[in-house]
mmCIF file of C-alpha atoms in Angstrom:
data_model
loop_
_atom_site.group_PDB
_atom_site.id
_atom_site.type_symbol
_atom_site.label_atom_id
_atom_site.label_comp_id
_atom_site.label_asym_id
_atom_site.label_seq_id
_atom_site.Cartn_x
_atom_site.Cartn_y
_atom_site.Cartn_z
ATOM 1 C CA GLY A 1 15.695 34.451 63.325
ATOM 2 C CA ALA A 2 12.875 32.702 62.989
ATOM 3 C CA GLU A 3 11.994 34.487 59.586
ATOM 4 C CA ALA A 4 14.156 31.923 57.753
ATOM 5 C CA LEU A 5 12.346 28.957 59.196
ATOM 6 C CA VAL A 6 8.865 29.791 59.617
ATOM 7 C CA ARG A 7 6.789 30.699 56.400
ATOM 8 C CA MET A 8 3.212 30.036 55.630
ATOM 9 C CA ARG A 9 1.877 28.969 52.102
ATOM 10 C CA HIS A 10 -1.026 30.679 50.676
ATOM 11 C CA PRO A 11 -3.260 28.800 48.128
ATOM 12 C CA THR A 12 -3.079 31.411 45.446
ATOM 13 C CA TRP A 13 -0.029 33.736 46.856
ATOM 14 C CA GLY A 14 2.443 30.914 47.493
ATOM 15 C CA THR A 15 5.004 31.437 50.167
ATOM 16 C CA ILE A 16 4.579 34.344 52.669
ATOM 17 C CA PRO A 17 6.922 35.553 55.072
ATOM 18 C CA PRO A 18 6.492 36.096 58.635
ATOM 19 C CA ALA A 19 6.610 40.037 57.618
ATOM 20 C CA TYR A 20 3.557 39.717 55.888
ATOM 21 C CA PHE A 21 1.316 37.670 58.380
ATOM 22 C CA ILE A 22 2.841 38.610 62.077
ATOM 23 C CA PRO A 23 1.577 41.767 63.122
ATOM 24 C CA ASP A 24 3.560 45.054 64.505
ATOM 25 C CA ASP A 25 4.232 44.773 67.844
ATOM 26 C CA THR A 26 1.931 47.624 68.524
ATOM 27 C CA ASP A 27 -0.985 45.613 67.530
ATOM 28 C CA PRO A 28 -3.294 45.016 70.579
ATOM 29 C CA TYR A 29 -3.207 41.365 69.740
ATOM 30 C CA PHE A 30 0.514 40.939 69.370
ATOM 31 C CA GLY A 31 0.823 40.154 72.816
ATOM 32 C CA ALA A 32 -1.708 36.943 72.906
ATOM 33 C CA LEU A 33 0.084 35.775 69.714
ATOM 34 C CA SER A 34 3.603 35.894 71.506
ATOM 35 C CA ALA A 35 2.403 34.042 74.558
ATOM 36 C CA PHE A 36 0.324 31.805 72.184
ATOM 37 C CA VAL A 37 4.212 31.338 69.963
ATOM 38 C CA MET A 38 5.613 30.582 73.440
ATOM 39 C CA SER A 39 3.190 28.337 74.780
ATOM 40 C CA ARG A 40 3.622 26.176 71.496
ATOM 41 C CA ALA A 41 7.175 25.835 71.454
ATOM 42 C CA ILE A 42 7.064 24.533 74.564
ATOM 43 C CA LYS A 43 4.736 21.873 73.789
ATOM 44 C CA ASP A 44 6.731 21.486 71.075
ATOM 45 C CA TRP A 45 10.053 20.885 72.891
ATOM 46 C CA ARG A 46 8.251 18.373 74.964
ATOM 47 C CA TYR A 47 7.256 16.399 72.283
ATOM 48 C CA PHE A 48 10.630 16.639 70.316
ATOM 49 C CA VAL A 49 12.424 15.526 73.423
ATOM 50 C CA THR A 50 10.031 12.728 74.020
ATOM 51 C CA GLU A 51 10.696 11.451 70.627
ATOM 52 C CA TYR A 52 14.170 12.385 69.377
ATOM 53 C CA GLY A 53 16.023 13.399 72.543
ATOM 54 C CA HIS A 54 18.046 16.718 73.401
ATOM 55 C CA VAL A 55 16.876 19.809 71.509
ATOM 56 C CA GLU A 56 17.558 23.457 72.219
ATOM 57 C CA ILE A 57 15.032 25.851 71.875
ATOM 58 C CA ALA A 58 14.704 29.882 70.918
ATOM 59 C CA VAL A 59 11.791 32.279 69.923
ATOM 60 C CA ASN A 60 11.684 35.350 68.884
ATOM 61 C CA LEU A 61 9.826 38.299 70.848
ATOM 62 C CA PRO A 62 9.625 41.713 70.989
ATOM 63 C CA VAL A 63 10.914 43.273 74.096
ATOM 64 C CA THR A 64 7.801 45.175 74.771
ATOM 65 C CA PHE A 65 6.399 41.403 75.464
ATOM 66 C CA PHE A 66 7.945 41.981 78.623
ATOM 67 C CA GLN A 67 6.411 45.503 79.597
ATOM 68 C CA HIS A 68 3.348 43.190 80.910
ATOM 69 C CA PRO A 69 3.642 43.147 84.458
ATOM 70 C CA THR A 70 3.628 39.480 84.902
ATOM 71 C CA ALA A 71 5.195 38.480 81.548
ATOM 72 C CA ILE A 72 8.576 37.111 82.977
ATOM 73 C CA GLU A 73 6.671 35.161 85.579
ATOM 74 C CA ASN A 74 4.167 33.834 83.145
ATOM 75 C CA LEU A 75 7.166 32.573 80.934
ATOM 76 C CA ALA A 76 9.029 31.235 83.799
ATOM 77 C CA ARG A 77 6.152 29.238 84.872
ATOM 78 C CA GLN A 78 5.866 27.447 81.223
ATOM 79 C CA MET A 79 9.712 26.184 81.639
ATOM 80 C CA PRO A 80 9.633 22.436 81.394
ATOM 81 C CA ASP A 81 10.676 20.931 84.939
ATOM 82 C CA HIS A 82 12.626 17.977 82.749
ATOM 83 C CA PRO A 83 16.884 17.033 83.191
ATOM 84 C CA ALA A 84 16.749 17.403 79.198
ATOM 85 C CA PHE A 85 15.831 21.299 79.490
ATOM 86 C CA GLU A 86 18.972 22.978 79.352
ATOM 87 C CA GLY A 87 16.995 26.481 79.041
ATOM 88 C CA LEU A 88 15.397 28.929 76.593
ATOM 89 C CA ILE A 89 17.028 31.337 74.372
ATOM 90 C CA VAL A 90 14.819 34.573 73.583
ATOM 91 C CA GLU A 91 15.871 36.492 70.630
ATOM 92 C CA ILE A 92 14.997 40.071 70.474
ATOM 93 C CA ASP A 93 15.815 41.914 67.001
ATOM 94 C CA SER A 94 18.817 44.409 67.700
ATOM 95 C CA SER A 95 16.774 47.874 66.728
ATOM 96 C CA ASP A 96 13.866 46.792 68.908
ATOM 97 C CA LEU A 97 16.151 46.329 71.998
ATOM 98 C CA ILE A 98 18.385 49.257 71.253
ATOM 99 C CA ARG A 99 14.541 51.515 71.194
ATOM 100 C CA HIS A 100 13.597 49.322 74.969
ATOM 101 C CA LEU A 101 17.269 49.326 76.185
ATOM 102 C CA PRO A 102 16.450 49.568 80.377
ATOM 103 C CA LEU A 103 13.560 47.294 79.451
ATOM 104 C CA ALA A 104 15.488 44.922 77.556
ATOM 105 C CA LYS A 105 18.298 44.775 80.150
ATOM 106 C CA ASN A 106 16.119 44.633 82.973
ATOM 107 C CA ALA A 107 13.848 41.482 81.503
ATOM 108 C CA ALA A 108 17.187 40.131 80.687
ATOM 109 C CA ARG A 109 18.156 40.077 84.244
ATOM 110 C CA GLN A 110 15.240 38.866 85.455
ATOM 111 C CA LEU A 111 15.281 36.129 83.017
ATOM 112 C CA ARG A 112 18.446 34.727 83.791
ATOM 113 C CA LEU A 113 17.549 33.744 87.126
ATOM 114 C CA HIS A 114 14.727 31.500 85.576
ATOM 115 C CA ASN A 115 16.917 30.073 82.843
ATOM 116 C CA ILE A 116 16.518 31.923 79.905
ATOM 117 C CA GLY A 117 18.723 33.849 78.286
ATOM 118 C CA VAL A 118 18.224 37.135 75.705
ATOM 119 C CA SER A 119 19.898 37.003 72.559
ATOM 120 C CA VAL A 120 20.451 40.391 70.934
ATOM 121 C CA ASP A 121 19.046 39.209 67.487
ATOM 122 C CA ASP A 122 20.423 40.513 63.840
ATOM 123 C CA LEU A 123 22.851 42.993 65.278
ATOM 124 C CA GLY A 124 23.998 45.729 62.379
ATOM 125 C CA ALA A 125 24.733 49.391 62.212
ATOM 126 C CA GLU A 126 23.536 49.770 65.894
ATOM 127 C CA TRP A 127 26.453 48.079 67.222
ATOM 128 C CA PRO A 128 28.538 51.185 68.738
ATOM 129 C CA LEU A 129 25.213 51.975 70.971
ATOM 130 C CA LEU A 130 25.916 48.281 72.869
ATOM 131 C CA MET A 131 29.656 49.356 73.341
ATOM 132 C CA GLU A 132 28.383 51.924 75.653
ATOM 133 C CA LEU A 133 26.768 49.698 78.320
ATOM 134 C CA ASN A 134 28.493 49.238 81.605
ATOM 135 C CA ASP A 135 26.894 45.633 82.158
ATOM 136 C CA PHE A 136 25.962 43.051 79.345
ATOM 137 C CA PRO A 137 23.036 40.987 80.759
ATOM 138 C CA PHE A 138 22.590 39.439 77.310
ATOM 139 C CA VAL A 139 23.697 35.724 77.024
ATOM 140 C CA GLU A 140 24.787 35.604 72.721
ATOM 141 C CA ILE A 141 24.958 38.365 69.989
ATOM 142 C CA LYS A 142 23.813 37.201 66.741
ATOM 143 C CA VAL A 143 25.506 39.628 64.038
ATOM 144 C CA ASP A 144 23.335 40.584 60.655
ATOM 145 C CA ARG A 145 25.134 38.589 57.863
ATOM 146 C CA GLY A 146 26.508 42.028 56.012
ATOM 147 C CA PHE A 147 28.760 42.683 58.693
ATOM 148 C CA VAL A 148 30.134 39.061 58.536
ATOM 149 C CA ALA A 149 30.416 37.969 54.980
ATOM 150 C CA GLY A 150 33.655 39.022 53.236
ATOM 151 C CA CYS A 151 35.410 39.681 56.652
ATOM 152 C CA ALA A 152 37.921 38.177 55.575
ATOM 153 C CA ASP A 153 38.894 40.669 52.558
ATOM 154 C CA ASP A 154 37.830 43.831 54.336
ATOM 155 C CA ARG A 155 39.781 45.401 57.056
ATOM 156 C CA LEU A 156 36.634 47.827 58.095
ATOM 157 C CA LYS A 157 34.634 44.785 58.532
ATOM 158 C CA GLN A 158 37.404 43.064 60.338
ATOM 159 C CA SER A 159 37.749 45.861 62.930
ATOM 160 C CA THR A 160 33.945 45.734 63.308
ATOM 161 C CA CYS A 161 33.962 42.145 63.837
ATOM 162 C CA HIS A 162 36.689 42.525 66.563
ATOM 163 C CA ARG A 163 34.989 45.416 68.430
ATOM 164 C CA ILE A 164 31.721 43.048 68.607
ATOM 165 C CA LEU A 165 34.055 40.403 69.866
ATOM 166 C CA GLU A 166 35.173 42.343 72.245
ATOM 167 C CA LEU A 167 31.506 43.543 73.353
#
């Protein structure tokens, strides 16, 4: 996710990872922060495509962002009407997605109509729960490194990776 890319530098504390400065998704300001991040990401996309050409865009959001009745409509309205825009990927942490599976599936289906795909981010031990789905409206699965690292020499990890690939 974005955690590897986004860091804040504090004059006394040094580099601070996002977990320390991004509020929990139950924080009353988290929705506003998510909306700001989306707006900024689209603005940055417009700049980069003008200056450097094609660029793909993905943004991490909590699934609860889509609880607001107009969230999908507002997000769709922000999408650039530009020939270089190939769509947006919204990455949702897998544990968050599993906790709110009906909301995540519904949002993913609606977002696809607006050229926005939902990615299952950081899939870990909860992967078997996704195997039970009759439909899979998500466009991508990003597997936790722990499940992939050493896969070539570990039969259990190989089996797990094969099952995830089948999904």
